[in-house]
Amino acid sequence: MPVWAQAGLWGLLAGGALVIGAAVAWFVRVPQRVVATVMAFGAGVLISALSFDLVDEAERTGGLVPTAGGFLAGAVVYVAANVLLARRGARHRKRSHEMQGSEEETPGSGAAIAVGALLDGIPESIVLGLTLLTGEGVGVAVLVAIFLSNLPEGLSSAAGMKASHRSARYVFGVWGGIAVASGLAGLVGVLVLEGASPETVAAITALAAGAILAMVADTMIPEAFEKTHLYAGLAATVGFLSAFVLSHA
C-alpha cells in the first residue's frame, strides 16, 4: 500500500477516537471527574510523544534552527487562530458542561466550535503521517498518544454540546467530519512532503508539534484541572510515563 494511503488510514483511525468519545458521551452519562481524569492522562501522553517522538526526532534529522523555528511558529499560529475562534463562541469547545454557548446565545458559535475542533485535530494527523516517511512504519507511540488524547477530547466536548442542547446530527456531523479531515490531512501531508529535505520535514513536524502543545495547554489541561484539581498532575504524569515507556519498549 502506498505511504500516502497508509497515512490517510492511520489519520482516520486516530480521528475516529473522537467519534467514539462523542458516542460514549451521547449515550452514557460519564461523571465529569472521570472525563477530566482521562483528559489529564491524555495530555500527559501527548506531551511525552511531543518531547521524545516528534521534537527530539525533528532536531536530530533536520537540525535545531528549523525545529525551534517551526515549533514556535506552530504555537503562534494556533494561539492566533484560537483567539479569533474564541471571539466567535468556541472558547469552551472542549468543556464537558454548560459553559459551551448555544446557538441562541451566541449566533455562529456552532460553526466556530466545528472549525476549532478541526484546528485541534489537523496538526496531530499531519505529524502522524510524517512518522511514516522514516520508512519504519507508523510511529506507534505517536498513534497511541493521539488516539488516547482524542478519546477524552471527543467525550468532553460532545458532553458539553449535548448540555448546550445541540442536536445529535450536529455532534456526530462535527466529529465524523473531523475524523475524515484527519485522514485527509495525514494523506496530503505525506504527498506534499514525501521527498522533501530533512530540514523542511523537521520544520513542518515541529510546527505541528508546537500547535499541539499550545492546544494541550489551552484546552485540555484547564478542563482536567477544573474537575480533578490536585489529582490532574498525577494523571498527567502517569500518561507521560506510559507514553515514554511505550516509545522505549
PDB file of C-alpha atoms in Angstrom:
ATOM      1  CA  MET A   1       0.000   0.000   0.000  1.00  0.00           C
ATOM      2  CA  PRO A   2       1.388   3.462  -0.868  1.00  0.00           C
ATOM      3  CA  VAL A   3       2.687   5.506   2.031  1.00  0.00           C
ATOM      4  CA  TRP A   4       0.163   8.281   1.401  1.00  0.00           C
ATOM      5  CA  ALA A   5      -2.718   5.788   1.626  1.00  0.00           C
ATOM      6  CA  GLN A   6      -1.326   4.396   4.877  1.00  0.00           C
ATOM      7  CA  ALA A   7      -1.083   7.920   6.259  1.00  0.00           C
ATOM      8  CA  GLY A   8      -4.715   8.564   5.383  1.00  0.00           C
ATOM      9  CA  LEU A   9      -5.912   5.374   7.059  1.00  0.00           C
ATOM     10  CA  TRP A  10      -3.875   5.940  10.221  1.00  0.00           C
ATOM     11  CA  GLY A  11      -5.119   9.518  10.414  1.00  0.00           C
ATOM     12  CA  LEU A  12      -8.700   8.298  10.015  1.00  0.00           C
ATOM     13  CA  LEU A  13      -8.175   5.742  12.782  1.00  0.00           C
ATOM     14  CA  ALA A  14      -6.754   8.320  15.180  1.00  0.00           C
ATOM     15  CA  GLY A  15      -9.518  10.772  14.317  1.00  0.00           C
ATOM     16  CA  GLY A  16     -12.098   8.026  14.805  1.00  0.00           C
ATOM     17  CA  ALA A  17     -11.351   8.144  18.536  1.00  0.00           C
ATOM     18  CA  LEU A  18     -13.174  11.491  18.574  1.00  0.00           C
ATOM     19  CA  VAL A  19     -16.315   9.806  17.251  1.00  0.00           C
ATOM     20  CA  ILE A  20     -16.013   7.003  19.807  1.00  0.00           C
ATOM     21  CA  GLY A  21     -15.649   9.521  22.611  1.00  0.00           C
ATOM     22  CA  ALA A  22     -18.620  11.514  21.330  1.00  0.00           C
ATOM     23  CA  ALA A  23     -20.766   8.367  21.162  1.00  0.00           C
ATOM     24  CA  VAL A  24     -19.895   7.465  24.746  1.00  0.00           C
ATOM     25  CA  ALA A  25     -20.795  10.972  25.919  1.00  0.00           C
ATOM     26  CA  TRP A  26     -24.063  10.983  23.974  1.00  0.00           C
ATOM     27  CA  PHE A  27     -25.378   7.619  25.160  1.00  0.00           C
ATOM     28  CA  VAL A  28     -23.745   7.214  28.586  1.00  0.00           C
ATOM     29  CA  ARG A  29     -23.651   9.687  31.438  1.00  0.00           C
ATOM     30  CA  VAL A  30     -19.971   9.770  32.346  1.00  0.00           C
ATOM     31  CA  PRO A  31     -19.042  11.628  35.569  1.00  0.00           C
ATOM     32  CA  GLN A  32     -17.181  14.836  34.819  1.00  0.00           C
ATOM     33  CA  ARG A  33     -14.397  13.832  37.201  1.00  0.00           C
ATOM     34  CA  VAL A  34     -13.781  10.683  35.132  1.00  0.00           C
ATOM     35  CA  VAL A  35     -13.728  12.695  31.899  1.00  0.00           C
ATOM     36  CA  ALA A  36     -11.284  15.184  33.406  1.00  0.00           C
ATOM     37  CA  THR A  37      -9.012  12.433  34.702  1.00  0.00           C
ATOM     38  CA  VAL A  38      -8.826  10.809  31.270  1.00  0.00           C
ATOM     39  CA  MET A  39      -8.252  14.261  29.768  1.00  0.00           C
ATOM     40  CA  ALA A  40      -5.289  14.824  32.106  1.00  0.00           C
ATOM     41  CA  PHE A  41      -3.912  11.381  31.249  1.00  0.00           C
ATOM     42  CA  GLY A  42      -4.243  12.140  27.521  1.00  0.00           C
ATOM     43  CA  ALA A  43      -2.487  15.482  27.970  1.00  0.00           C
ATOM     44  CA  GLY A  44       0.461  13.730  29.609  1.00  0.00           C
ATOM     45  CA  VAL A  45       0.583  11.156  26.812  1.00  0.00           C
ATOM     46  CA  LEU A  46       0.649  13.874  24.159  1.00  0.00           C
ATOM     47  CA  ILE A  47       3.351  15.885  25.913  1.00  0.00           C
ATOM     48  CA  SER A  48       5.536  12.778  26.137  1.00  0.00           C
ATOM     49  CA  ALA A  49       5.049  11.972  22.446  1.00  0.00           C
ATOM     50  CA  LEU A  50       5.853  15.568  21.502  1.00  0.00           C
ATOM     51  CA  SER A  51       9.029  15.531  23.566  1.00  0.00           C
ATOM     52  CA  PHE A  52      10.555  12.201  22.571  1.00  0.00           C
ATOM     53  CA  ASP A  53       8.979  11.164  19.273  1.00  0.00           C
ATOM     54  CA  LEU A  54       8.438  14.445  17.431  1.00  0.00           C
ATOM     55  CA  VAL A  55      10.541  17.426  18.506  1.00  0.00           C
ATOM     56  CA  ASP A  56      13.597  15.416  19.509  1.00  0.00           C
ATOM     57  CA  GLU A  57      13.458  13.379  16.291  1.00  0.00           C
ATOM     58  CA  ALA A  58      12.948  16.530  14.206  1.00  0.00           C
ATOM     59  CA  GLU A  59      16.040  18.132  15.761  1.00  0.00           C
ATOM     60  CA  ARG A  60      18.170  15.038  15.126  1.00  0.00           C
ATOM     61  CA  THR A  61      17.196  14.786  11.460  1.00  0.00           C
ATOM     62  CA  GLY A  62      16.727  18.415  10.447  1.00  0.00           C
ATOM     63  CA  GLY A  63      18.733  20.494  12.895  1.00  0.00           C
ATOM     64  CA  LEU A  64      17.988  22.829  15.779  1.00  0.00           C
ATOM     65  CA  VAL A  65      17.127  26.004  13.856  1.00  0.00           C
ATOM     66  CA  PRO A  66      14.335  24.572  11.621  1.00  0.00           C
ATOM     67  CA  THR A  67      12.938  22.657  14.591  1.00  0.00           C
ATOM     68  CA  ALA A  68      12.932  25.593  17.001  1.00  0.00           C
ATOM     69  CA  GLY A  69      11.545  27.967  14.371  1.00  0.00           C
ATOM     70  CA  GLY A  70       8.800  25.590  13.331  1.00  0.00           C
ATOM     71  CA  PHE A  71       7.862  24.778  16.920  1.00  0.00           C
ATOM     72  CA  LEU A  72       7.459  28.421  17.895  1.00  0.00           C
ATOM     73  CA  ALA A  73       5.615  29.256  14.676  1.00  0.00           C
ATOM     74  CA  GLY A  74       3.145  26.432  15.273  1.00  0.00           C
ATOM     75  CA  ALA A  75       2.288  27.723  18.728  1.00  0.00           C
ATOM     76  CA  VAL A  76       1.902  31.308  17.478  1.00  0.00           C
ATOM     77  CA  VAL A  77      -0.365  30.296  14.585  1.00  0.00           C
ATOM     78  CA  TYR A  78      -2.510  28.090  16.814  1.00  0.00           C
ATOM     79  CA  VAL A  79      -2.926  30.745  19.515  1.00  0.00           C
ATOM     80  CA  ALA A  80      -3.762  33.449  16.961  1.00  0.00           C
ATOM     81  CA  ALA A  81      -6.393  31.248  15.313  1.00  0.00           C
ATOM     82  CA  ASN A  82      -7.737  30.181  18.701  1.00  0.00           C
ATOM     83  CA  VAL A  83      -8.135  33.793  19.826  1.00  0.00           C
ATOM     84  CA  LEU A  84     -10.220  34.534  16.736  1.00  0.00           C
ATOM     85  CA  LEU A  85     -12.376  31.450  17.271  1.00  0.00           C
ATOM     86  CA  ALA A  86     -12.850  32.251  20.966  1.00  0.00           C
ATOM     87  CA  ARG A  87     -14.378  35.578  19.983  1.00  0.00           C
ATOM     88  CA  ARG A  88     -16.822  33.676  17.778  1.00  0.00           C
ATOM     89  CA  GLY A  89     -18.038  31.445  20.601  1.00  0.00           C
ATOM     90  CA  ALA A  90     -15.633  28.481  20.559  1.00  0.00           C
ATOM     91  CA  ARG A  91     -13.658  29.306  23.711  1.00  0.00           C
ATOM     92  CA  HIS A  92     -15.080  26.392  25.699  1.00  0.00           C
ATOM     93  CA  ARG A  93     -15.402  23.838  22.899  1.00  0.00           C
ATOM     94  CA  LYS A  94     -13.779  21.057  24.953  1.00  0.00           C
ATOM     95  CA  ARG A  95     -15.674  21.748  28.155  1.00  0.00           C
ATOM     96  CA  SER A  96     -17.966  18.944  29.313  1.00  0.00           C
ATOM     97  CA  HIS A  97     -20.655  21.090  30.912  1.00  0.00           C
ATOM     98  CA  GLU A  98     -22.865  24.077  30.106  1.00  0.00           C
ATOM     99  CA  MET A  99     -20.026  26.565  29.576  1.00  0.00           C
ATOM    100  CA  GLN A 100     -20.320  25.977  25.827  1.00  0.00           C
ATOM    101  CA  GLY A 101     -22.519  28.644  24.324  1.00  0.00           C
ATOM    102  CA  SER A 102     -25.639  27.609  22.480  1.00  0.00           C
ATOM    103  CA  GLU A 103     -26.506  28.895  19.024  1.00  0.00           C
ATOM    104  CA  GLU A 104     -29.262  31.027  20.550  1.00  0.00           C
ATOM    105  CA  GLU A 105     -26.846  32.652  22.994  1.00  0.00           C
ATOM    106  CA  THR A 106     -24.008  33.143  20.502  1.00  0.00           C
ATOM    107  CA  PRO A 107     -25.045  33.012  16.829  1.00  0.00           C
ATOM    108  CA  GLY A 108     -22.369  31.314  14.762  1.00  0.00           C
ATOM    109  CA  SER A 109     -20.845  29.521  17.745  1.00  0.00           C
ATOM    110  CA  GLY A 110     -21.707  26.134  16.246  1.00  0.00           C
ATOM    111  CA  ALA A 111     -19.598  26.804  13.177  1.00  0.00           C
ATOM    112  CA  ALA A 112     -16.828  28.242  15.356  1.00  0.00           C
ATOM    113  CA  ILE A 113     -16.777  25.114  17.533  1.00  0.00           C
ATOM    114  CA  ALA A 114     -16.571  22.910  14.426  1.00  0.00           C
ATOM    115  CA  VAL A 115     -13.701  24.957  12.985  1.00  0.00           C
ATOM    116  CA  GLY A 116     -11.995  24.944  16.374  1.00  0.00           C
ATOM    117  CA  ALA A 117     -12.219  21.164  16.559  1.00  0.00           C
ATOM    118  CA  LEU A 118     -10.684  20.999  13.092  1.00  0.00           C
ATOM    119  CA  LEU A 119      -7.902  23.343  14.230  1.00  0.00           C
ATOM    120  CA  ASP A 120      -7.171  20.997  17.136  1.00  0.00           C
ATOM    121  CA  GLY A 121      -7.160  17.801  15.085  1.00  0.00           C
ATOM    122  CA  ILE A 122      -5.313  18.605  11.868  1.00  0.00           C
ATOM    123  CA  PRO A 123      -1.778  19.074  13.315  1.00  0.00           C
ATOM    124  CA  GLU A 124      -1.992  15.695  15.056  1.00  0.00           C
ATOM    125  CA  SER A 125      -2.820  13.898  11.824  1.00  0.00           C
ATOM    126  CA  ILE A 126      -0.059  15.653   9.906  1.00  0.00           C
ATOM    127  CA  VAL A 127       2.642  14.583  12.357  1.00  0.00           C
ATOM    128  CA  LEU A 128       1.212  11.065  12.452  1.00  0.00           C
ATOM    129  CA  GLY A 129       1.515  10.824   8.675  1.00  0.00           C
ATOM    130  CA  LEU A 130       5.030  12.244   8.728  1.00  0.00           C
ATOM    131  CA  THR A 131       6.222   9.430  11.004  1.00  0.00           C
ATOM    132  CA  LEU A 132       5.738   7.117   8.002  1.00  0.00           C
ATOM    133  CA  LEU A 133       8.372   8.977   5.998  1.00  0.00           C
ATOM    134  CA  THR A 134      11.120   7.329   8.050  1.00  0.00           C
ATOM    135  CA  GLY A 135      10.375   4.059   6.249  1.00  0.00           C
ATOM    136  CA  GLU A 136       9.920   2.215   9.547  1.00  0.00           C
ATOM    137  CA  GLY A 137       6.137   2.248   9.625  1.00  0.00           C
ATOM    138  CA  VAL A 138       3.803   4.436  11.620  1.00  0.00           C
ATOM    139  CA  GLY A 139       5.078   5.853  14.899  1.00  0.00           C
ATOM    140  CA  VAL A 140       3.246   3.627  17.356  1.00  0.00           C
ATOM    141  CA  ALA A 141       3.843   5.892  20.349  1.00  0.00           C
ATOM    142  CA  VAL A 142       2.528   8.908  18.413  1.00  0.00           C
ATOM    143  CA  LEU A 143      -0.511   6.953  17.189  1.00  0.00           C
ATOM    144  CA  VAL A 144      -1.370   5.764  20.700  1.00  0.00           C
ATOM    145  CA  ALA A 145      -0.826   9.260  22.109  1.00  0.00           C
ATOM    146  CA  ILE A 146      -3.165  10.880  19.582  1.00  0.00           C
ATOM    147  CA  PHE A 147      -5.810   8.160  19.952  1.00  0.00           C
ATOM    148  CA  LEU A 148      -5.758   8.328  23.767  1.00  0.00           C
ATOM    149  CA  SER A 149      -5.957  12.122  23.744  1.00  0.00           C
ATOM    150  CA  ASN A 150      -8.704  12.243  21.110  1.00  0.00           C
ATOM    151  CA  LEU A 151     -10.951   9.905  23.080  1.00  0.00           C
ATOM    152  CA  PRO A 152     -11.473  12.248  26.069  1.00  0.00           C
ATOM    153  CA  GLU A 153     -11.477  15.288  23.779  1.00  0.00           C
ATOM    154  CA  GLY A 154     -14.440  13.897  21.855  1.00  0.00           C
ATOM    155  CA  LEU A 155     -16.104  12.747  25.067  1.00  0.00           C
ATOM    156  CA  SER A 156     -15.719  16.040  26.905  1.00  0.00           C
ATOM    157  CA  SER A 157     -16.668  18.303  24.013  1.00  0.00           C
ATOM    158  CA  ALA A 158     -19.647  16.180  22.964  1.00  0.00           C
ATOM    159  CA  ALA A 159     -20.915  16.172  26.563  1.00  0.00           C
ATOM    160  CA  GLY A 160     -20.748  19.960  26.515  1.00  0.00           C
ATOM    161  CA  MET A 161     -22.506  20.102  23.152  1.00  0.00           C
ATOM    162  CA  LYS A 162     -25.293  17.885  24.478  1.00  0.00           C
ATOM    163  CA  ALA A 163     -25.627  20.018  27.608  1.00  0.00           C
ATOM    164  CA  SER A 164     -25.925  23.085  25.345  1.00  0.00           C
ATOM    165  CA  HIS A 165     -28.821  21.382  23.519  1.00  0.00           C
ATOM    166  CA  ARG A 166     -27.052  20.791  20.227  1.00  0.00           C
ATOM    167  CA  SER A 167     -28.529  18.049  18.069  1.00  0.00           C
ATOM    168  CA  ALA A 168     -27.131  14.551  17.536  1.00  0.00           C
ATOM    169  CA  ARG A 169     -26.796  15.395  13.833  1.00  0.00           C
ATOM    170  CA  TYR A 170     -24.593  18.357  14.699  1.00  0.00           C
ATOM    171  CA  VAL A 171     -22.470  16.491  17.266  1.00  0.00           C
ATOM    172  CA  PHE A 172     -21.770  13.424  15.146  1.00  0.00           C
ATOM    173  CA  GLY A 173     -21.516  15.505  11.999  1.00  0.00           C
ATOM    174  CA  VAL A 174     -18.743  17.572  13.586  1.00  0.00           C
ATOM    175  CA  TRP A 175     -16.744  14.636  14.896  1.00  0.00           C
ATOM    176  CA  GLY A 176     -17.318  12.434  11.868  1.00  0.00           C
ATOM    177  CA  GLY A 177     -16.195  15.293   9.653  1.00  0.00           C
ATOM    178  CA  ILE A 178     -13.103  15.867  11.801  1.00  0.00           C
ATOM    179  CA  ALA A 179     -12.222  12.158  11.591  1.00  0.00           C
ATOM    180  CA  VAL A 180     -12.417  12.269   7.783  1.00  0.00           C
ATOM    181  CA  ALA A 181     -10.463  15.528   7.679  1.00  0.00           C
ATOM    182  CA  SER A 182      -7.820  13.947   9.917  1.00  0.00           C
ATOM    183  CA  GLY A 183      -7.337  11.145   7.419  1.00  0.00           C
ATOM    184  CA  LEU A 184      -7.100  13.620   4.548  1.00  0.00           C
ATOM    185  CA  ALA A 185      -4.606  15.770   6.481  1.00  0.00           C
ATOM    186  CA  GLY A 186      -2.305  12.802   7.027  1.00  0.00           C
ATOM    187  CA  LEU A 187      -2.621  11.796   3.378  1.00  0.00           C
ATOM    188  CA  VAL A 188      -1.969  15.278   1.986  1.00  0.00           C
ATOM    189  CA  GLY A 189       0.906  15.865   4.394  1.00  0.00           C
ATOM    190  CA  VAL A 190       2.741  12.809   3.109  1.00  0.00           C
ATOM    191  CA  LEU A 191       2.003  13.601  -0.547  1.00  0.00           C
ATOM    192  CA  VAL A 192       3.339  17.139  -0.187  1.00  0.00           C
ATOM    193  CA  LEU A 193       6.387  16.348   1.929  1.00  0.00           C
ATOM    194  CA  GLU A 194       7.493  12.973   0.573  1.00  0.00           C
ATOM    195  CA  GLY A 195      10.950  13.585  -0.870  1.00  0.00           C
ATOM    196  CA  ALA A 196      11.323  16.955   0.870  1.00  0.00           C
ATOM    197  CA  SER A 197      14.581  17.882   2.575  1.00  0.00           C
ATOM    198  CA  PRO A 198      15.135  16.794   6.189  1.00  0.00           C
ATOM    199  CA  GLU A 199      15.125  20.443   7.242  1.00  0.00           C
ATOM    200  CA  THR A 200      11.689  21.005   5.691  1.00  0.00           C
ATOM    201  CA  VAL A 201      10.204  17.879   7.247  1.00  0.00           C
ATOM    202  CA  ALA A 202      11.679  18.829  10.613  1.00  0.00           C
ATOM    203  CA  ALA A 203      10.228  22.338  10.422  1.00  0.00           C
ATOM    204  CA  ILE A 204       6.742  21.079   9.494  1.00  0.00           C
ATOM    205  CA  THR A 205       6.834  18.361  12.152  1.00  0.00           C
ATOM    206  CA  ALA A 206       7.894  20.886  14.775  1.00  0.00           C
ATOM    207  CA  LEU A 207       5.268  23.387  13.575  1.00  0.00           C
ATOM    208  CA  ALA A 208       2.522  20.825  14.097  1.00  0.00           C
ATOM    209  CA  ALA A 209       4.037  19.803  17.436  1.00  0.00           C
ATOM    210  CA  GLY A 210       4.064  23.414  18.620  1.00  0.00           C
ATOM    211  CA  ALA A 211       0.395  23.769  17.719  1.00  0.00           C
ATOM    212  CA  ILE A 212      -0.430  20.557  19.591  1.00  0.00           C
ATOM    213  CA  LEU A 213       1.386  21.699  22.738  1.00  0.00           C
ATOM    214  CA  ALA A 214      -0.433  25.044  22.646  1.00  0.00           C
ATOM    215  CA  MET A 215      -3.737  23.159  22.296  1.00  0.00           C
ATOM    216  CA  VAL A 216      -2.913  20.905  25.262  1.00  0.00           C
ATOM    217  CA  ALA A 217      -2.067  23.872  27.488  1.00  0.00           C
ATOM    218  CA  ASP A 218      -5.010  25.976  26.343  1.00  0.00           C
ATOM    219  CA  THR A 219      -7.869  23.468  26.234  1.00  0.00           C
ATOM    220  CA  MET A 220      -7.068  20.054  27.722  1.00  0.00           C
ATOM    221  CA  ILE A 221      -5.215  20.941  30.920  1.00  0.00           C
ATOM    222  CA  PRO A 222      -7.702  23.632  32.082  1.00  0.00           C
ATOM    223  CA  GLU A 223     -10.623  21.207  31.683  1.00  0.00           C
ATOM    224  CA  ALA A 224      -8.710  18.482  33.511  1.00  0.00           C
ATOM    225  CA  PHE A 225      -7.664  20.729  36.415  1.00  0.00           C
ATOM    226  CA  GLU A 226     -11.091  22.271  36.846  1.00  0.00           C
ATOM    227  CA  LYS A 227     -12.658  18.927  37.774  1.00  0.00           C
ATOM    228  CA  THR A 228      -9.791  16.903  39.275  1.00  0.00           C
ATOM    229  CA  HIS A 229      -7.805  19.746  40.882  1.00  0.00           C
ATOM    230  CA  LEU A 230      -4.726  18.345  42.620  1.00  0.00           C
ATOM    231  CA  TYR A 231      -5.096  14.919  41.012  1.00  0.00           C
ATOM    232  CA  ALA A 232      -4.716  16.270  37.473  1.00  0.00           C
ATOM    233  CA  GLY A 233      -0.933  16.394  37.870  1.00  0.00           C
ATOM    234  CA  LEU A 234      -0.773  12.747  38.880  1.00  0.00           C
ATOM    235  CA  ALA A 235      -2.957  11.620  35.970  1.00  0.00           C
ATOM    236  CA  ALA A 236      -0.851  13.637  33.519  1.00  0.00           C
ATOM    237  CA  THR A 237       2.339  12.175  34.988  1.00  0.00           C
ATOM    238  CA  VAL A 238       1.032   8.628  34.588  1.00  0.00           C
ATOM    239  CA  GLY A 239       0.091   9.431  30.990  1.00  0.00           C
ATOM    240  CA  PHE A 240       3.528  10.882  30.294  1.00  0.00           C
ATOM    241  CA  LEU A 241       5.268   7.863  31.799  1.00  0.00           C
ATOM    242  CA  SER A 242       3.038   5.420  29.906  1.00  0.00           C
ATOM    243  CA  ALA A 243       3.886   7.006  26.567  1.00  0.00           C
ATOM    244  CA  PHE A 244       7.576   7.213  27.474  1.00  0.00           C
ATOM    245  CA  VAL A 245       7.704   3.501  28.332  1.00  0.00           C
ATOM    246  CA  LEU A 246       5.809   2.637  25.141  1.00  0.00           C
ATOM    247  CA  SER A 247       8.215   4.623  22.963  1.00  0.00           C
ATOM    248  CA  HIS A 248      11.213   2.847  24.534  1.00  0.00           C
ATOM    249  CA  ALA A 249       9.733  -0.659  24.697  1.00  0.00           C
TER     250      ALA A 249
END
